[in-house]
Short mmCIF file of C-alpha atoms in Angstrom, two decimals:
data_model
loop_
_atom_site.label_atom_id
_atom_site.label_comp_id
_atom_site.label_asym_id
_atom_site.label_seq_id
_atom_site.Cartn_x
_atom_site.Cartn_y
_atom_site.Cartn_z
CA MET A 147 148.76 59.19 105.51
CA ALA A 148 146.32 61.59 103.82
CA SER A 149 142.89 61.54 105.40
CA LEU A 150 140.04 60.17 103.20
CA LYS A 151 138.65 63.70 103.25
CA ASP A 152 141.92 65.10 101.74
CA VAL A 153 142.17 62.72 99.02
CA LYS A 154 138.49 63.01 98.26
CA SER A 155 138.68 67.00 97.82
CA LYS A 156 141.96 66.38 95.95
CA ILE A 157 139.96 64.24 93.30
CA GLY A 158 137.30 66.94 93.15
CA GLY A 159 139.92 69.47 92.11
CA VAL A 160 141.79 67.47 89.51
CA LYS A 161 138.41 66.88 88.11
CA LYS A 162 137.71 70.55 87.80
CA THR A 163 140.86 71.19 86.23
CA LYS A 164 140.35 68.77 83.56
CA GLN A 165 137.30 70.38 82.73
CA ILE A 166 139.21 73.38 82.10
CA THR A 167 141.94 72.18 80.30
CA LYS A 168 139.29 70.22 78.10
CA ALA A 169 137.49 73.45 77.34
CA MET A 170 140.72 75.13 76.38
CA ASN A 171 141.38 72.40 73.93
CA MET A 172 138.44 72.64 72.35
CA VAL A 173 138.57 76.72 71.97
CA ALA A 174 142.14 76.32 70.75
CA SER A 175 140.93 73.83 68.03
CA ALA A 176 138.34 76.12 66.93
CA LYS A 177 140.59 79.15 66.86
CA LEU A 178 143.16 77.06 64.99
CA ARG A 179 140.76 76.17 62.33
CA GLY A 180 140.05 80.09 61.86
CA ALA A 181 143.80 80.63 61.64
CA GLN A 182 144.22 78.03 58.90
CA THR A 183 141.19 79.50 56.81
CA ARG A 184 143.19 82.88 57.17
CA ILE A 185 146.45 81.22 55.96
CA GLU A 186 144.23 79.60 53.02
CA ARG A 187 142.79 82.97 52.08
CA PHE A 188 146.17 84.81 52.11
CA ARG A 189 147.89 82.41 50.01
CA PRO A 190 146.44 83.41 46.55
CA TYR A 191 147.68 87.08 47.43
CA ALA A 192 151.01 85.77 48.53
CA GLU A 193 151.40 83.39 45.38
CA LYS A 194 150.50 86.08 43.20
CA PHE A 195 152.78 88.54 44.79
CA TYR A 196 156.04 86.13 44.68
CA GLY A 197 155.29 85.39 41.14
CA MET A 198 155.40 89.22 40.25
CA LEU A 199 158.26 89.88 42.29
CA THR A 200 160.38 86.80 40.93
CA ASP A 201 159.37 87.99 37.62
CA LEU A 202 160.79 91.76 38.14
CA ALA A 203 163.65 90.80 40.44
CA GLY A 204 165.11 88.80 37.28
CA LYS A 205 165.08 91.94 35.35
CA THR A 206 167.20 94.33 37.67
CA ASP A 207 170.06 93.69 40.36
CA GLU A 208 170.75 94.63 43.67
CA THR A 209 171.67 98.24 42.98
CA ALA A 210 168.15 98.97 41.85
CA HIS A 211 166.59 99.70 45.25
CA PRO A 212 168.05 100.58 48.65
CA LEU A 213 166.08 97.86 50.21
CA LEU A 214 167.92 95.29 48.20
CA ALA A 215 171.39 96.74 49.01
CA ALA A 216 173.64 94.87 51.41
CA ARG A 217 175.70 96.78 53.77
CA ASP A 218 179.16 96.38 54.43
CA ASP A 219 179.31 97.88 57.81
CA VAL A 220 176.49 96.39 59.80
CA LYS A 221 176.41 98.32 63.04
CA LYS A 222 172.93 97.56 64.20
CA THR A 223 170.58 94.51 63.92
CA GLY A 224 166.82 94.70 64.19
CA ILE A 225 164.89 91.57 65.22
CA ILE A 226 161.18 91.21 64.85
CA ILE A 227 159.99 88.58 67.13
CA ALA A 228 156.29 87.19 67.04
CA THR A 229 154.92 85.32 69.73
CA SER A 230 151.74 84.90 71.27
CA ASP A 231 150.08 87.18 74.03
CA ARG A 232 149.13 84.05 76.52
CA GLY A 233 150.80 81.22 77.83
CA LEU A 234 149.74 77.74 78.64
CA CYS A 235 150.93 76.39 75.14
CA GLY A 236 153.77 74.42 76.12
CA SER A 237 157.15 75.38 74.97
CA PHE A 238 155.99 77.18 72.22
CA ASN A 239 156.86 80.64 73.21
CA VAL A 240 159.92 79.67 75.15
CA ASN A 241 161.47 78.23 71.75
CA ILE A 242 160.71 81.44 69.87
CA ILE A 243 162.38 83.54 72.45
CA ASN A 244 165.24 81.27 72.85
CA ALA A 245 165.89 81.19 69.32
CA ALA A 246 165.62 85.11 69.10
CA LEU A 247 167.93 85.76 72.18
CA LYS A 248 170.32 83.38 70.83
CA LEU A 249 170.52 85.34 67.67
CA ALA A 250 170.81 88.53 69.54
CA ALA A 251 173.64 86.99 71.47
CA THR A 252 175.66 86.15 68.28
CA LYS A 253 175.05 89.66 67.01
CA LYS A 254 176.15 91.19 70.01
CA ALA A 255 179.33 89.07 70.08
CA GLU A 256 180.05 90.31 66.66
CA GLY A 257 180.00 93.65 68.18
CA LYS A 258 176.58 94.83 66.62
CA GLN A 259 173.91 96.53 68.38
CA VAL A 260 170.47 94.92 68.65
CA ALA A 261 166.98 96.32 68.81
CA PHE A 262 163.95 94.25 69.35
CA TYR A 263 160.67 94.71 67.60
CA CYS A 264 158.27 92.77 69.57
CA VAL A 265 154.61 91.26 68.63
CA GLY A 266 152.94 89.53 71.33
CA LYS A 267 152.93 90.04 75.05
CA LYS A 268 155.26 87.10 75.75
CA ALA A 269 158.05 88.26 73.66
CA ARG A 270 157.86 91.79 75.33
CA ASP A 271 158.19 90.33 78.72
CA ALA A 272 161.10 88.03 78.09
CA VAL A 273 162.84 90.86 75.92
CA SER A 274 162.07 93.61 78.53
CA LYS A 275 164.04 91.64 81.09
CA THR A 276 167.22 91.34 79.14
CA GLY A 277 167.97 95.17 78.48
CA TYR A 278 168.13 95.07 74.82
CA GLU A 279 166.68 98.11 73.09
CA LEU A 280 162.85 97.72 72.36
CA PRO A 281 161.78 100.50 69.95
CA MET A 282 158.57 98.82 69.37
CA GLN A 283 156.10 96.50 71.23
CA LEU A 284 152.63 95.57 70.10
CA THR A 285 150.81 93.46 72.76
CA GLY A 286 147.35 92.26 72.93
CA GLN A 287 146.61 92.10 69.37
CA MET A 288 147.52 88.33 68.44
CA ASN A 289 144.18 87.47 69.22
CA GLN A 290 142.58 89.35 66.46
CA PHE A 291 144.90 91.16 63.82
CA ASP A 292 144.74 91.75 60.08
CA PHE A 293 147.01 93.26 57.52
CA THR A 294 147.08 96.54 59.23
CA LEU A 295 149.34 95.10 61.98
CA ALA A 296 151.93 93.81 59.46
CA ASN A 297 151.71 96.98 57.93
CA LYS A 298 152.48 98.96 61.23
CA VAL A 299 155.46 96.77 61.77
CA GLY A 300 156.73 96.96 58.23
CA LEU A 301 156.51 100.53 58.07
CA GLN A 302 158.47 100.97 61.08
CA VAL A 303 161.38 98.82 60.47
CA ILE A 304 161.56 100.10 56.73
CA ASP A 305 161.78 103.66 58.20
CA HIS A 306 164.40 102.71 60.43
CA PHE A 307 166.37 100.64 57.92
CA LEU A 308 166.14 103.68 55.03
CA SER A 309 167.35 106.01 58.01
CA ALA A 310 170.26 103.87 58.33
CA ASP A 311 169.33 103.31 61.92
CA LEU A 312 169.17 99.40 61.10
CA ASP A 313 171.47 97.74 58.80
CA GLU A 314 169.78 94.34 58.85
CA VAL A 315 166.58 92.91 60.14
CA PHE A 316 165.41 89.61 61.02
CA LEU A 317 162.13 87.93 61.47
CA ILE A 318 161.70 85.10 64.20
CA TYR A 319 158.23 83.56 64.02
CA GLY A 320 156.78 80.20 64.85
CA GLN A 321 156.55 78.32 61.61
CA PHE A 322 153.25 76.13 61.54
CA VAL A 323 154.65 72.75 60.13
CA SER A 324 151.91 70.54 61.30
CA LEU A 325 149.52 69.93 64.13
CA ALA A 326 152.15 68.35 66.21
CA ARG A 327 155.09 70.52 65.04
CA GLN A 328 155.95 74.32 65.40
CA THR A 329 159.75 75.20 64.74
CA PRO A 330 161.01 78.89 65.58
CA THR A 331 162.10 79.92 62.42
CA THR A 332 164.35 82.91 61.57
CA LEU A 333 164.05 84.78 58.27
CA GLN A 334 166.36 87.85 57.08
CA LEU A 335 163.88 90.55 56.01
CA LEU A 336 166.36 93.38 55.12
CA PRO A 337 168.11 93.90 53.08
CA ILE A 338 165.99 91.36 51.00
CA ALA A 339 168.32 88.66 50.11
CA PRO A 340 168.36 88.04 46.13
CA ALA A 341 168.64 84.44 46.61
CA GLU A 342 165.19 84.30 48.02
CA SER A 343 163.46 86.42 45.47
CA ILE A 344 164.97 85.12 42.34
CA GLU A 345 163.64 81.38 42.37
CA GLU A 346 163.55 79.04 39.65
CA LYS A 347 160.63 80.30 37.48
CA THR A 348 158.64 77.49 35.53
CA GLY A 349 156.73 78.09 32.25
CA VAL A 350 157.37 80.65 29.52
CA THR A 351 158.04 84.25 30.74
CA LYS A 352 155.87 86.66 29.36
CA GLU A 353 156.95 90.18 27.89
CA TYR A 354 154.89 92.63 30.10
CA ILE A 355 154.47 96.27 29.73
CA TYR A 356 155.51 98.06 33.01
CA GLU A 357 154.16 100.99 34.21
CA PRO A 358 156.12 102.73 35.77
CA GLU A 359 159.09 101.09 34.51
CA VAL A 360 160.81 98.22 36.31
CA ASN A 361 162.76 100.07 38.90
CA GLY A 362 159.97 102.40 39.76
CA LEU A 363 157.61 99.39 40.15
CA LEU A 364 159.98 97.76 42.22
CA ALA A 365 159.88 100.60 44.80
CA GLU A 366 156.29 99.97 45.18
CA LEU A 367 156.83 96.27 45.28
CA LEU A 368 159.41 95.83 47.74
CA PRO A 369 157.97 97.61 50.92
CA ARG A 370 154.93 95.68 50.21
CA PHE A 371 156.99 92.30 50.11
CA ILE A 372 158.35 93.09 53.41
CA LYS A 373 154.99 93.52 55.01
CA VAL A 374 153.76 90.38 53.26
CA GLN A 375 156.50 88.46 54.84
CA ILE A 376 155.72 89.95 58.33
CA TYR A 377 152.15 89.12 57.76
CA ARG A 378 152.88 85.44 56.82
CA GLY A 379 154.90 85.15 60.03
CA LEU A 380 152.26 86.62 62.06
CA LEU A 381 149.50 84.18 60.50
CA ASP A 382 151.86 81.35 61.08
CA THR A 383 152.66 82.39 64.61
CA SER A 384 149.15 82.59 65.59
CA ALA A 385 148.25 79.21 63.79
CA SER A 386 151.21 77.65 65.76
CA GLU A 387 150.11 79.05 68.86
CA HIS A 388 146.69 77.55 68.86
CA ALA A 389 148.11 74.15 67.65
CA ALA A 390 150.65 74.15 70.58
CA ARG A 391 147.91 75.17 73.08
CA MET A 392 145.59 72.17 71.83
CA ALA A 393 148.80 69.92 72.35
CA ALA A 394 149.77 71.09 75.70
CA MET A 395 145.91 71.00 76.95
CA ASP A 396 145.44 67.66 75.49
CA ASN A 397 148.54 66.38 77.44
CA ALA A 398 147.09 68.13 80.45
CA THR A 399 143.84 66.54 80.15
CA ARG A 400 145.50 63.01 79.90
CA SER A 401 147.67 63.72 82.93
CA CYS A 402 144.46 64.63 84.99
CA ASP A 403 143.06 61.49 84.04
CA ASP A 404 146.08 59.39 85.20
CA MET A 405 145.86 61.69 88.36
CA THR A 406 142.23 61.01 88.99
CA ALA A 407 143.00 57.30 88.62
CA ALA A 408 145.87 57.12 90.73
CA LEU A 409 144.06 59.18 93.53
CA THR A 410 141.14 57.13 93.40
CA LEU A 411 143.21 54.09 93.87
CA LEU A 412 144.66 55.87 96.95
CA PHE A 413 141.55 56.82 98.00
CA ASN A 414 139.94 53.06 97.95
CA LYS A 415 143.27 51.98 99.58
CA THR A 416 142.81 54.59 102.53
CA ARG A 417 139.31 53.68 102.85
CA GLN A 418 139.95 49.91 102.67
CA ALA A 419 142.81 50.55 105.68
CA ALA A 420 140.20 52.26 107.75
CA ILE A 421 137.74 49.55 107.80
CA THR A 422 140.19 46.86 108.25
CA ARG A 423 141.45 49.01 111.30
CA ASP A 424 137.99 49.57 112.55
CA LEU A 425 137.41 45.63 112.16
CA MET A 426 140.55 44.95 114.14
CA ASP A 427 139.34 47.13 117.03
CA ILE A 428 135.87 45.39 117.13
CA VAL A 429 137.55 41.94 117.05
CA GLY A 430 139.95 42.98 119.56
CA GLY A 431 137.27 44.31 121.92
CA ALA A 432 135.33 41.31 121.49
CA GLU A 433 138.15 39.03 122.27
CA ALA A 434 138.90 41.23 125.49
CA LEU A 435 135.17 40.43 126.64
CA ASN A 436 135.48 37.02 126.03
CA GLY A 437 138.77 36.65 127.64
CA MET B 72 134.72 88.36 21.67
CA ALA B 73 136.84 86.72 24.52
CA SER B 74 135.66 87.44 27.84
CA LEU B 75 137.71 89.20 30.62
CA GLN B 76 138.18 87.65 34.08
CA LEU B 77 138.51 90.23 36.83
CA GLU B 78 139.97 89.08 40.23
CA ILE B 79 140.45 91.44 43.36
CA VAL B 80 142.73 90.00 46.11
CA THR B 81 143.68 91.37 49.37
CA PRO B 82 145.67 89.59 52.05
CA ASP B 83 142.35 88.74 54.21
CA HIS B 84 140.18 87.53 51.34
CA LEU B 85 139.26 87.57 47.82
CA VAL B 86 137.08 90.38 47.33
CA LEU B 87 135.88 89.78 43.75
CA SER B 88 135.93 87.20 40.79
CA LYS B 89 133.87 87.60 38.25
CA GLU B 90 133.49 88.25 34.18
CA VAL B 91 133.48 91.77 33.21
CA ASP B 92 133.69 93.58 29.80
CA TYR B 93 135.91 96.28 30.74
CA VAL B 94 137.92 97.30 33.75
CA GLY B 95 139.35 100.83 34.49
CA ALA B 96 142.01 101.03 37.14
CA PRO B 97 143.87 103.85 38.90
CA GLY B 98 147.36 103.51 37.79
CA VAL B 99 150.19 105.53 39.52
CA GLU B 100 150.62 107.34 36.14
CA GLY B 101 147.23 107.67 35.26
CA GLU B 102 143.93 105.94 34.97
CA PHE B 103 143.97 103.14 32.26
CA GLY B 104 141.39 100.99 30.96
CA ILE B 105 141.62 97.10 30.04
CA MET B 106 139.40 95.14 27.59
CA ALA B 107 139.58 91.54 26.59
CA SER B 108 142.75 90.73 24.60
CA HIS B 109 144.96 93.21 26.36
CA ILE B 110 148.65 92.56 26.10
CA PRO B 111 150.39 91.33 29.27
CA PHE B 112 150.73 94.47 31.58
CA LEU B 113 151.97 95.28 35.09
CA SER B 114 151.20 98.48 36.83
CA ALA B 115 151.15 99.97 40.17
CA LEU B 116 148.06 101.41 41.34
CA ALA B 117 147.21 104.53 43.29
CA ILE B 118 144.71 104.88 46.09
CA GLY B 119 141.63 105.53 44.06
CA GLY B 120 138.59 103.97 42.33
CA LEU B 121 138.31 101.02 40.22
CA HIS B 122 135.40 100.60 38.14
CA TYR B 123 134.22 97.64 35.92
CA LYS B 124 131.24 97.02 33.38
CA ALA B 125 129.42 93.66 33.52
CA GLU B 126 125.92 93.13 32.32
CA GLY B 127 125.71 96.56 31.12
CA LYS B 128 126.45 98.06 34.43
CA THR B 129 129.16 99.94 35.81
CA ARG B 130 130.29 99.42 39.37
CA PHE B 131 132.87 100.82 41.49
CA VAL B 132 135.37 99.21 43.94
CA PHE B 133 137.75 101.23 46.08
CA ILE B 134 141.54 100.34 46.25
CA SER B 135 144.11 101.41 48.60
CA GLY B 136 146.86 101.14 46.27
CA GLY B 137 148.52 97.89 44.88
CA PHE B 138 149.46 96.09 41.64
CA ALA B 139 147.30 95.27 38.80
CA GLU B 140 148.62 92.46 36.42
CA VAL B 141 147.03 91.66 32.97
CA SER B 142 147.77 88.47 31.28
CA ASP B 143 145.66 85.90 29.30
CA ASN B 144 142.67 87.98 29.38
CA LYS B 145 142.82 87.86 33.32
CA VAL B 146 143.13 90.94 35.33
CA THR B 147 144.46 90.40 38.72
CA ILE B 148 144.45 93.33 41.39
CA LEU B 149 146.45 92.79 44.48
CA ALA B 150 145.56 95.43 46.87
CA GLU B 151 146.14 96.05 50.68
CA SER B 152 142.53 96.46 50.96
CA ALA B 153 139.57 96.75 48.63
CA GLU B 154 135.96 97.30 49.05
CA GLU B 155 133.03 97.22 46.51
CA ALA B 156 131.28 100.59 46.71
CA GLU B 157 128.24 99.33 48.36
CA CYS B 158 130.17 97.99 51.19
CA ILE B 159 132.20 100.90 52.30
CA ASP B 160 131.71 101.63 55.72
CA THR B 161 130.84 105.57 55.33
CA ALA B 162 130.81 106.12 59.08
CA ARG B 163 134.47 104.79 59.58
CA ALA B 164 135.43 106.46 56.60
CA ASP B 165 134.33 109.99 57.83
CA GLU B 166 135.89 109.15 61.40
CA ALA B 167 139.18 108.26 59.58
CA ARG B 168 138.98 111.67 57.53
CA LYS B 169 138.34 113.66 60.72
CA ARG B 170 141.27 112.03 62.21
CA ALA B 171 143.61 112.62 59.38
CA GLU B 172 142.53 116.25 58.94
CA ALA B 173 143.00 116.78 62.75
CA ARG B 174 146.50 115.43 62.27
CA LEU B 175 147.49 117.36 59.24
CA THR B 176 146.20 120.72 60.92
CA ALA B 177 147.63 120.03 64.25
CA LYS B 178 151.36 120.18 62.60
CA ASN B 179 152.75 118.16 65.26
CA GLU B 180 156.48 117.48 64.45
CA ASN B 181 155.96 113.74 65.27
CA THR B 182 153.34 113.15 62.86
CA ASN B 183 154.60 111.64 59.41
CA ASN B 184 152.77 114.06 56.89
CA LEU B 185 153.01 111.67 54.17
CA ARG B 186 151.16 109.02 56.25
CA ALA B 187 148.60 111.33 57.26
CA GLU B 188 148.06 112.55 53.89
CA ALA B 189 147.54 109.19 52.51
CA ALA B 190 145.14 108.31 55.20
CA LEU B 191 143.11 111.42 54.30
CA THR B 192 143.15 110.64 50.36
CA ARG B 193 142.02 106.92 51.35
CA ALA B 194 139.19 108.23 53.53
CA VAL B 195 138.03 111.05 51.03
CA THR B 196 138.17 108.45 48.07
CA ARG B 197 136.09 105.85 50.06
CA LEU B 198 133.50 108.50 50.81
CA ASN B 199 133.28 109.71 47.25
CA LEU B 200 132.76 106.30 46.05
CA ALA B 201 130.25 105.49 48.52
CA ASN B 202 128.35 108.45 47.52
CA ARG B 203 128.64 107.29 43.87
CA GLY B 204 128.09 103.86 44.17
#
């Protein structure tokens, strides 16, 4: 049986851990709020953007731009994977990485090559162990990023796609569904799927003057569309990360409480046992004297 | 006369939303001007300075390319980054200009000349606008 002193120091340790997890929970919730406001601020831009694109996409077909054209012979698949830089957020990163590796495995089984573009340290660490090609890795940036990060990734994959180095590109990120739910989501970035860009447009379509003409405008719009989608994925991942960490730390804090309760019980029992033993000794001694 | 609403949005925030009399924007095929009651119009924008007139004053905004949409007396500018002239960080722009120039003169095979040139244009435009505004 553990000695009184052992139990006491263990209780102290658990209490200290609880302080840390509680603090991390609060930090994560503050950061989550930040991430959510950024999503909010991005929304008007994204909505306008989608509006313009759907409007234009209806006026053209898939031969209009190389980024729209699906390739018959897909030799190489690019996967952009976005995770957090830090752990301690439950199964959040693992879920995304598993989804990505599964996709990579199916592509490989179809005889395609796979290249990973990693954003986030956790993704890099996991992918570098598997031996897949790793043409781009951005770590230590998820904590604070702006559109330039999406720009960087976007330019790179568009370059590779246009030089026929890549034939299709997927984006895997942690979609922020709610505080309690973050699901890894796979999105086809390139070639841009027409089904996604031509959504039902409500309201009256206006006749615009275009400058340059529709195809020229599309050439400007499409690369930006890729970046907008990447940015959206990154923002979602960052919000999800903080939400996941909040949940994980909340759990940890609760476990700490449970453990403290169990240990305190153990402590009291041990103390009680020691007292009883001492009493027995005294009583035994007294009886021997009387005897 | 109907009034014209100008809105400049970037991925990170809403830069500006205000009623104006006139907007002049750097289109890829040349500068264009918009006044109230303009017909619906959609244009790609080049790197450059946008200016607008409101309350008798002309103000400048830096735009790093993007799109302009005009409909229903509303001009929406979607730009990857945009700064009002008085908010331009000249030190940073100067820094960027030097970097871009260095990259262009070094003629390294790995540098993407198009990208370096774009960076240079952005920096120079920012500096010009900051001095004017």
